[in-house]
Coordinates of C-alpha atoms in Angstrom, one line a residue:
Chain A
M1 CA 214.8 283.7 201.1
A2 CA 218.3 281.7 198.9
E3 CA 219.1 281.6 202.6
L4 CA 215.8 279.1 203.3
V5 CA 215.4 277.2 200.3
Q6 CA 219.1 276.5 200.9
Q7 CA 219.0 275.1 204.4
P8 CA 217.1 271.0 204.3
T9 CA 219.9 270.4 201.1
D10 CA 222.7 271.1 204.8
A11 CA 220.0 268.9 206.5
A12 CA 220.7 266.4 203.8
A13 CA 223.5 266.4 203.7
Q14 CA 224.7 265.5 207.8
I15 CA 222.7 262.1 206.6
D16 CA 225.0 259.9 208.3
E17 CA 225.7 257.3 205.1
K18 CA 225.4 254.1 207.1
K19 CA 221.7 255.6 208.3
K20 CA 220.6 255.9 205.3
Q21 CA 217.1 253.7 203.9
K22 CA 217.4 251.6 200.8
L23 CA 213.9 251.3 198.7
L24 CA 213.9 247.5 198.3
E25 CA 210.8 246.3 197.2
L26 CA 206.7 248.1 196.0
V27 CA 204.0 246.0 197.2
R28 CA 201.2 246.2 195.4
G29 CA 197.7 246.2 199.1
R30 CA 195.5 248.1 201.5
A31 CA 196.6 251.8 202.2
V32 CA 195.3 252.1 205.2
A33 CA 193.3 248.7 208.1
R34 CA 189.8 249.4 207.8
P35 CA 187.3 249.5 210.7
T36 CA 186.0 246.7 209.7
D37 CA 189.8 244.6 209.2
L38 CA 188.9 241.9 212.4
A39 CA 192.4 239.9 213.6
D40 CA 191.7 236.2 214.9
D41 CA 190.9 236.4 218.4
E42 CA 187.8 239.2 217.6
V43 CA 184.2 239.4 216.7
M44 CA 182.4 241.8 215.9
V45 CA 180.3 243.4 218.1
W46 CA 177.1 242.9 216.4
P47 CA 176.1 240.0 216.4
S48 CA 178.4 238.3 219.0
L49 CA 177.9 240.5 221.3
V50 CA 174.6 242.6 221.1
V51 CA 173.0 239.2 220.9
I52 CA 174.2 238.0 224.6
E53 CA 172.9 241.1 225.8
A54 CA 169.5 241.6 224.1
V55 CA 169.3 237.1 225.6
S56 CA 170.1 238.3 229.0
A57 CA 168.2 241.1 229.3
A58 CA 165.1 239.1 228.1
I59 CA 166.4 235.9 230.0
F60 CA 166.1 238.3 233.2
L61 CA 163.5 240.6 232.5
A62 CA 161.4 237.4 232.2
I63 CA 162.4 236.3 235.9
M64 CA 162.0 239.5 236.9
F65 CA 158.3 239.1 235.9
V66 CA 157.6 235.9 237.0
L67 CA 158.9 236.8 240.5
S68 CA 157.2 240.1 240.4
V69 CA 154.0 238.0 239.7
M70 CA 153.8 234.6 242.1
V71 CA 155.8 237.8 245.2
N72 CA 154.2 240.2 246.6
A73 CA 156.1 242.9 247.9
P74 CA 155.8 243.3 251.8
L75 CA 153.8 246.2 253.4
L76 CA 152.9 246.4 256.2
E77 CA 150.4 248.5 258.9
R78 CA 150.9 251.9 258.6
A79 CA 153.6 253.4 260.3
D80 CA 153.4 254.1 264.5
P81 CA 156.3 255.9 266.2
N82 CA 155.2 254.8 269.1
K83 CA 154.6 250.8 268.4
T84 CA 158.5 250.0 268.5
P85 CA 158.2 246.7 265.9
N86 CA 160.4 243.9 267.9
P87 CA 162.8 243.1 266.2
A88 CA 163.1 246.3 264.7
K89 CA 165.6 245.8 262.1
A90 CA 167.5 247.5 259.1
P91 CA 167.2 246.3 255.2
W92 CA 168.9 243.3 255.3
Y93 CA 172.3 244.5 253.7
F94 CA 173.0 246.9 256.6
L95 CA 172.0 243.9 258.9
N96 CA 175.4 242.7 258.6
L97 CA 176.0 246.7 260.3
Q98 CA 173.6 245.7 263.4
E99 CA 175.2 242.7 263.6
M100 CA 178.1 244.1 264.8
L101 CA 176.7 247.1 266.5
L102 CA 175.5 244.0 269.3
H103 CA 178.8 243.6 269.4
M104 CA 180.9 246.9 269.5
D105 CA 180.0 251.3 270.6
P106 CA 177.9 252.6 267.6
A107 CA 180.3 254.7 266.1
L108 CA 182.4 251.7 265.6
A109 CA 180.5 248.8 263.8
G110 CA 177.6 251.6 261.6
I111 CA 180.4 254.3 261.2
I112 CA 184.5 253.4 261.2
V113 CA 184.5 250.1 260.6
P114 CA 182.4 250.0 256.8
T115 CA 184.4 253.5 256.0
V116 CA 188.0 251.8 256.6
A117 CA 186.3 248.4 254.6
L118 CA 184.9 251.1 251.5
A119 CA 188.3 252.9 251.6
S120 CA 190.8 249.7 251.6
I121 CA 188.4 248.3 249.0
A122 CA 189.5 251.4 246.9
A123 CA 193.0 251.1 247.7
I124 CA 193.3 247.5 246.3
P125 CA 194.9 249.1 242.6
Y126 CA 197.0 251.3 244.2
I127 CA 198.7 249.2 246.1
D128 CA 198.7 245.7 244.2
R129 CA 200.0 246.7 240.2
S130 CA 201.3 244.2 239.2
P131 CA 199.6 242.7 236.3
L132 CA 200.4 239.7 237.2
G133 CA 196.9 236.8 237.2
V134 CA 194.6 239.4 235.1
G135 CA 191.6 238.1 234.1
V136 CA 192.0 234.7 235.1
L137 CA 189.3 233.0 237.8
G138 CA 190.9 233.7 241.9
T139 CA 194.8 234.8 239.9
S140 CA 195.6 231.3 239.7
S141 CA 195.3 227.7 241.5
K142 CA 196.8 229.2 244.9
G143 CA 195.0 232.4 244.9
R144 CA 191.2 229.6 244.3
T145 CA 193.1 227.8 247.8
I146 CA 194.0 231.4 249.6
I147 CA 189.9 232.0 248.8
A148 CA 188.6 228.8 250.4
F149 CA 190.8 228.1 253.3
T150 CA 190.3 231.7 254.0
T151 CA 186.2 231.5 253.3
V152 CA 186.8 228.5 256.4
F153 CA 188.9 230.7 258.7
T154 CA 186.9 234.2 258.1
S155 CA 183.4 231.9 258.7
V156 CA 184.9 230.1 262.1
V157 CA 185.9 232.9 264.0
L158 CA 183.0 235.2 263.5
I159 CA 180.0 232.1 264.4
G160 CA 182.5 231.3 267.7
L161 CA 182.7 235.6 268.0
I162 CA 179.4 235.5 268.0
L163 CA 178.9 232.8 269.9
L164 CA 180.9 234.3 272.9
D165 CA 179.3 237.1 272.2
E166 CA 176.3 235.4 273.0
A167 CA 177.4 233.1 275.2
S168 CA 177.9 235.7 277.7
G169 CA 174.9 237.8 277.9
R170 CA 175.1 238.9 274.5
T171 CA 175.1 242.7 274.4
G172 CA 178.3 243.9 273.9
F173 CA 181.9 242.9 274.4
W174 CA 181.6 239.3 276.1
M175 CA 183.7 241.1 278.9
K176 CA 182.2 243.8 278.9
T177 CA 180.6 242.8 282.2
V178 CA 184.3 242.1 284.1
F179 CA 185.1 245.9 283.0
N180 CA 182.0 247.2 284.6
D181 CA 183.1 245.3 287.7
W182 CA 186.9 246.6 287.2
G183 CA 185.4 249.9 286.7
W184 CA 187.8 250.5 283.6
P185 CA 185.1 253.2 280.4
E186 CA 182.6 252.0 278.1
W187 CA 184.9 252.1 275.3
T188 CA 187.1 249.9 277.3
S189 CA 185.6 247.6 276.8
G190 CA 183.0 249.1 273.0
M191 CA 185.8 250.3 271.5
V192 CA 189.7 249.4 272.3
M193 CA 188.8 246.0 272.6
P194 CA 186.6 245.2 269.5
T195 CA 189.2 246.8 267.1
L196 CA 192.1 244.3 268.5
V197 CA 189.9 241.7 268.1
I198 CA 189.3 242.9 264.8
G199 CA 193.1 243.5 264.6
I200 CA 194.8 240.4 265.9
F201 CA 191.8 238.5 263.6
V202 CA 192.6 240.1 260.1
G203 CA 197.1 239.8 261.5
M204 CA 196.2 236.4 261.8
L205 CA 194.6 235.2 258.9
V206 CA 197.3 237.7 257.7
V207 CA 200.5 235.6 258.9
M208 CA 199.0 232.2 258.9
V209 CA 198.6 232.7 254.8
K210 CA 201.9 234.2 254.6
K211 CA 203.1 230.8 256.4
I212 CA 201.0 228.9 254.4
F213 CA 200.7 230.2 251.0
N214 CA 204.5 232.4 250.8
P215 CA 201.5 234.4 249.4
T216 CA 202.0 238.4 246.1
T217 CA 201.0 241.2 247.7
R218 CA 197.9 240.5 244.6
E219 CA 197.5 236.7 246.8
L220 CA 197.6 238.5 250.4
I221 CA 195.3 240.8 248.8
I222 CA 192.8 238.2 247.7
A223 CA 192.9 236.6 251.3
L224 CA 191.4 240.1 252.9
Y225 CA 188.8 240.5 250.1
T226 CA 187.4 237.4 250.2
G227 CA 187.4 237.9 253.8
F228 CA 185.2 241.1 254.0
F229 CA 183.4 238.7 251.3
V230 CA 182.2 236.8 253.6
T231 CA 182.6 239.0 256.4
Y232 CA 179.5 240.8 254.8
W233 CA 177.2 238.3 253.3
L234 CA 177.6 236.5 256.6
L235 CA 177.2 238.6 258.9
A236 CA 173.8 239.5 256.9
I237 CA 172.5 236.1 257.0
V238 CA 173.1 236.0 260.4
G239 CA 171.1 239.1 261.8
T240 CA 168.6 238.6 258.4
S241 CA 167.5 235.0 259.6
F242 CA 168.9 233.7 263.3
R243 CA 168.3 237.0 265.1
G244 CA 165.4 237.1 266.5
Q245 CA 163.3 239.6 269.5
G246 CA 165.2 241.1 271.8
Q247 CA 167.9 240.3 268.9
D248 CA 168.9 237.4 270.5
L249 CA 169.8 234.4 268.2
T250 CA 166.7 232.3 267.2
L251 CA 166.6 229.7 264.7
P252 CA 164.8 231.5 261.8
W253 CA 162.0 228.6 262.0
N254 CA 161.3 230.6 265.1
L255 CA 161.4 234.2 263.9
P256 CA 159.4 237.0 263.9
L257 CA 158.4 237.9 261.0
V258 CA 159.3 237.5 257.4
H259 CA 161.5 240.1 257.1
H260 CA 162.6 241.7 253.3
Chain B
M1 CA 168.0 241.6 185.2
R2 CA 167.0 243.8 188.3
R3 CA 164.6 242.5 190.3
E4 CA 161.1 243.9 191.6
Q5 CA 160.5 245.8 194.4
T6 CA 158.6 244.7 196.8
L7 CA 157.5 246.8 199.7
A8 CA 159.9 246.2 201.5
D9 CA 162.3 247.4 199.5
R10 CA 160.0 250.7 198.9
I11 CA 159.7 250.9 202.5
T12 CA 163.2 250.0 203.0
G13 CA 164.6 252.6 200.5
S14 CA 161.5 255.8 201.3
A15 CA 163.8 259.1 202.1
L16 CA 161.5 258.8 205.2
W17 CA 163.9 255.3 206.9
R18 CA 166.9 255.8 205.6
S19 CA 166.5 259.2 207.9
V20 CA 167.1 257.3 210.2
V21 CA 168.9 254.2 209.7
R22 CA 171.6 255.3 208.0
H23 CA 172.6 251.5 207.1
G24 CA 171.6 249.1 205.9
Y25 CA 170.3 245.2 206.4
P26 CA 173.6 244.1 208.8
D27 CA 175.1 241.1 207.2
T28 CA 177.5 242.0 205.8
Q29 CA 180.5 243.8 208.5
R30 CA 180.7 246.3 206.8
N31 CA 176.8 247.6 207.9
Q32 CA 177.6 245.5 211.0
A33 CA 180.7 247.8 211.8
L34 CA 178.0 250.6 210.5
I35 CA 175.0 249.3 212.8
I36 CA 177.2 250.0 216.5
A37 CA 178.7 253.5 215.0
S38 CA 175.6 254.7 214.0
N39 CA 173.1 254.8 216.6
V40 CA 173.6 256.1 220.0
F41 CA 172.5 253.7 223.0
L42 CA 174.3 251.0 220.5
H43 CA 177.6 252.7 220.7
I44 CA 178.6 252.7 223.8
H45 CA 180.2 249.1 222.8
P46 CA 183.0 249.2 219.8
V47 CA 182.2 247.7 216.6
K48 CA 184.7 245.0 217.4
I49 CA 185.4 243.0 220.5
K50 CA 188.2 240.8 221.5
R51 CA 186.7 237.0 221.3
Y52 CA 186.9 236.0 225.4
A53 CA 185.3 238.5 226.3
T54 CA 181.7 237.9 225.2
K55 CA 182.3 234.5 227.8
V56 CA 179.3 235.0 229.7
T57 CA 181.2 233.1 232.7
Y58 CA 183.6 235.1 232.7
T59 CA 182.0 238.2 233.5
F60 CA 178.6 236.1 234.2
C61 CA 176.8 239.3 232.8
L62 CA 177.1 241.4 236.8
G63 CA 177.5 244.5 235.1
G64 CA 175.1 244.1 232.9
L65 CA 173.2 242.6 235.1
S66 CA 173.1 245.4 237.5
F67 CA 172.4 248.7 234.6
F68 CA 169.5 246.3 233.6
M69 CA 167.8 246.1 237.1
F70 CA 168.8 250.2 236.8
L71 CA 166.4 250.4 234.1
V72 CA 164.0 248.2 235.6
L73 CA 163.8 250.7 238.9
T74 CA 163.6 253.6 236.4
M75 CA 161.1 253.0 234.3
T76 CA 158.2 250.8 237.3
G77 CA 159.8 254.2 239.4
V78 CA 157.9 256.7 236.8
L79 CA 155.2 254.7 237.6
L80 CA 155.2 254.7 240.3
M81 CA 155.8 258.3 241.1
F82 CA 152.1 259.3 238.8
Y83 CA 150.4 257.0 241.9
Y84 CA 152.4 257.3 245.0
V85 CA 152.7 260.9 247.1
P86 CA 155.8 261.2 250.0
S87 CA 152.9 263.1 252.9
T88 CA 153.4 261.0 256.1
D89 CA 149.0 261.7 256.1
L90 CA 148.8 260.1 252.6
A91 CA 152.0 257.6 251.2
Y92 CA 150.7 254.8 253.5
Q93 CA 147.6 255.3 251.6
S94 CA 149.0 255.4 247.7
M95 CA 151.1 253.0 249.0
K96 CA 147.5 251.0 249.1
D97 CA 145.9 252.8 246.2
I98 CA 149.0 251.0 243.9
E99 CA 148.6 248.2 245.2
G100 CA 144.9 247.5 245.3
S101 CA 143.0 250.1 242.4
V102 CA 145.8 251.0 240.0
T103 CA 145.8 248.7 237.0
F104 CA 149.6 246.8 237.7
G105 CA 150.3 248.7 239.5
Q106 CA 150.5 245.8 242.4
L107 CA 152.9 244.0 240.0
M108 CA 155.1 247.1 239.2
R109 CA 155.3 248.0 243.3
N110 CA 157.2 244.7 243.5
M111 CA 159.2 244.6 240.6
H112 CA 160.9 247.5 241.2
R113 CA 160.7 246.0 244.7
W114 CA 162.4 243.1 243.8
A115 CA 164.5 244.8 240.5
A116 CA 166.4 247.2 244.1
Q117 CA 167.5 243.8 246.1
G118 CA 168.3 242.2 243.0
M119 CA 171.0 245.3 242.3
V120 CA 172.9 245.9 246.0
I121 CA 173.2 241.9 244.7
A122 CA 174.3 242.2 241.5
V123 CA 176.6 244.8 242.4
F124 CA 178.4 243.7 245.1
L125 CA 179.2 240.2 243.0
H126 CA 180.1 242.5 240.4
M127 CA 182.6 244.3 241.8
G128 CA 183.5 240.5 243.8
R129 CA 184.3 239.3 239.5
V130 CA 186.2 242.5 238.9
F131 CA 188.3 241.1 241.7
Y132 CA 188.6 237.8 241.4
T133 CA 189.9 238.4 237.8
G134 CA 192.5 240.7 238.4
S135 CA 190.0 244.2 236.6
Y136 CA 190.9 246.3 238.5
K137 CA 194.7 246.6 238.1
P138 CA 196.7 249.4 236.2
P139 CA 195.8 251.3 233.7
R140 CA 191.9 249.8 235.1
E141 CA 192.3 251.8 239.0
F142 CA 189.9 254.9 238.8
N143 CA 187.5 252.2 236.4
W144 CA 188.0 250.7 239.6
V145 CA 187.1 253.8 242.3
I146 CA 183.7 254.8 240.6
G147 CA 182.9 251.5 240.5
V148 CA 182.8 251.8 244.9
L149 CA 181.4 255.3 244.6
L150 CA 178.3 253.0 242.8
L151 CA 178.3 250.4 245.1
V152 CA 178.2 253.1 247.6
V153 CA 175.2 255.3 246.0
T154 CA 173.1 252.1 245.0
F155 CA 172.8 251.3 248.8
L156 CA 172.3 254.7 249.7
L157 CA 169.7 254.8 246.7
S158 CA 168.3 251.3 248.0
F159 CA 167.8 252.8 251.6
T160 CA 165.8 256.2 251.0
G161 CA 164.1 253.9 249.2
Y162 CA 163.2 251.7 251.6
L163 CA 161.2 254.4 254.1
L164 CA 158.5 255.5 251.9
P165 CA 156.0 252.9 251.8
W166 CA 155.6 254.6 255.3
D167 CA 154.7 251.5 256.6
Q168 CA 155.9 250.1 260.3
L169 CA 158.7 247.9 257.8
A170 CA 160.2 251.7 255.9
F171 CA 160.1 253.1 259.4
W172 CA 162.0 251.3 261.5
A173 CA 164.3 249.7 259.6
V174 CA 164.8 254.0 258.5
T175 CA 164.8 254.3 262.9
V176 CA 167.8 251.7 262.7
G177 CA 169.4 253.3 259.8
A178 CA 169.4 256.9 261.3
E179 CA 171.2 255.7 264.3
I180 CA 173.8 254.4 263.3
G181 CA 174.5 257.5 261.4
G182 CA 173.9 259.6 264.2
A183 CA 176.6 257.4 266.2
T184 CA 178.7 258.9 263.3
P185 CA 182.0 260.0 265.8
I186 CA 182.4 263.9 266.0
I187 CA 180.0 264.8 263.5
G188 CA 177.3 262.5 265.5
P189 CA 173.9 265.2 266.1
Q190 CA 173.9 267.2 262.8
V191 CA 174.4 263.5 260.4
S192 CA 171.8 262.6 261.8
R193 CA 170.1 266.1 261.7
V194 CA 171.3 266.3 257.9
L195 CA 169.9 262.4 256.8
L196 CA 166.6 263.9 259.3
G197 CA 165.6 266.7 259.0
D198 CA 164.2 266.9 261.6
Y199 CA 165.3 265.3 265.5
Q200 CA 162.9 262.5 264.2
I201 CA 161.6 260.9 261.4
G202 CA 158.9 262.7 259.8
Q203 CA 157.4 264.7 257.1
N204 CA 161.1 266.9 256.4
T205 CA 162.9 263.4 256.4
L206 CA 160.1 261.8 253.4
I207 CA 160.5 264.2 251.7
R208 CA 164.5 264.6 252.2
F209 CA 164.2 260.9 251.0
Y210 CA 161.6 260.7 248.3
T211 CA 163.7 264.3 246.7
L212 CA 167.1 261.7 247.3
H213 CA 165.9 259.2 245.9
V214 CA 163.9 260.0 242.9
I215 CA 165.9 262.8 241.3
F216 CA 168.9 262.6 243.5
L217 CA 170.8 259.7 243.9
P218 CA 169.2 258.5 240.0
L219 CA 171.6 261.5 238.7
V220 CA 174.3 260.9 240.3
A221 CA 174.4 257.3 239.2
A222 CA 173.8 258.6 235.7
F223 CA 176.4 260.3 235.8
L224 CA 179.0 258.2 237.7
M225 CA 177.6 254.6 235.8
A226 CA 178.1 257.1 232.5
V227 CA 182.3 257.7 233.6
H228 CA 181.6 253.6 234.9
F229 CA 181.9 253.2 231.2
W230 CA 183.7 254.7 229.2
R231 CA 186.1 254.5 230.9
I232 CA 186.0 250.6 230.2
R233 CA 186.7 251.6 226.3
K234 CA 189.3 254.2 227.1
D235 CA 190.8 251.8 229.5
G236 CA 190.9 248.5 226.7
G237 CA 187.2 247.3 226.8
I238 CA 186.9 244.8 229.7
S239 CA 190.1 242.7 231.4
G240 CA 191.5 239.0 229.8
P241 CA 193.7 237.1 229.7
L242 CA 197.6 238.5 229.1

């Protein structure tokens, strides 16, 4: 027992005299921080945030009501497995995949490209780890210029490729018939060439952005993500509004069926 | 001088009222904190947040809007379930009944349809907002991955619901979708079989899509949303300028 009591005293004796701190002053104040203590850049959730949520919920509920009173959901005739509609279309948010089906092998268009795209998107935070630009739309004015540049580049390339395939007889890679004449197997025009085309244009985007903008990793990923974003919506619009009977390119007002 | 007790005072002072509502009128910071902390639905929020996090032009309400659409879809969906019959013989007729003879049936169906389209758009744009503001950066990496999964679940929810009306639009849209699934390299036929439950779209497909649509996928979405919202708080609230 005596030894145990002795120990702290020994330890205290070992404290370096130079490092000892002196008590200078006692200040009267609050002992603990309270949950309601607000810093200058803080607001109370009630009412500051809750009011915004309630008002936006009310506005969107009203919009949903008005829209639903004015526009009826489509209901065509009963499903008939023996009567294929022309064109038969997937839901609009998959029409970008259906559009790609017209240009390449179904496995590439419907499974491989979307899986690679989603996996790459999920991996973004593990590639770009710098905290630069958080909370700023487009990171910087350079980032926003890259967004505009990529939007134009992607749109031009996609529309060009669609028109090129269209000019050569629509279904499949534009040189498909030439490949067939040479006796090359189906997968050369269905898998290899489209993969090359995608690779070349993504590579072109990367090289151009690198040369013109000298980007950081974040800004380069902005270019790639914008490319995905524009591709998704542009192909969905083409598939929804510009594909008529037999999936031929058609102007929206000549479409046989209003698609929802 | 003692103020005379009004009827409102009697109600809010009663044992019944005080057993439900654990805070006073939220005009003091103390009560404003208590109202958030003592309510299970509001408790998803912290008591106080950074001022920039309330700026509508930063988030455009897109995440909240996605969740709002999910709630609208759950409520209208439950109402539709009272009348919809997932059988190839009866499904189309029950759709006609919902539209023609059920009170507010057409309105419920329309809201369900448009909210479903709205949710796909809102979730997609929400991902865009989070990306372009760099909000996926550490410590929010994992929540970004959860968000990508939620996007996939949203697509699947919308796609499984697409078949249920059992009209030409539904049948052939899902035919196209199933053909895409069947094109999976190596395991294509198996994917197609799992998706359709048969060699072609029929009763097995309908009950499969129905079950996925009304219970399995909503549960998965709710589970992922719980993680998603909880992580927002654990990662320090929504992102903001450094």
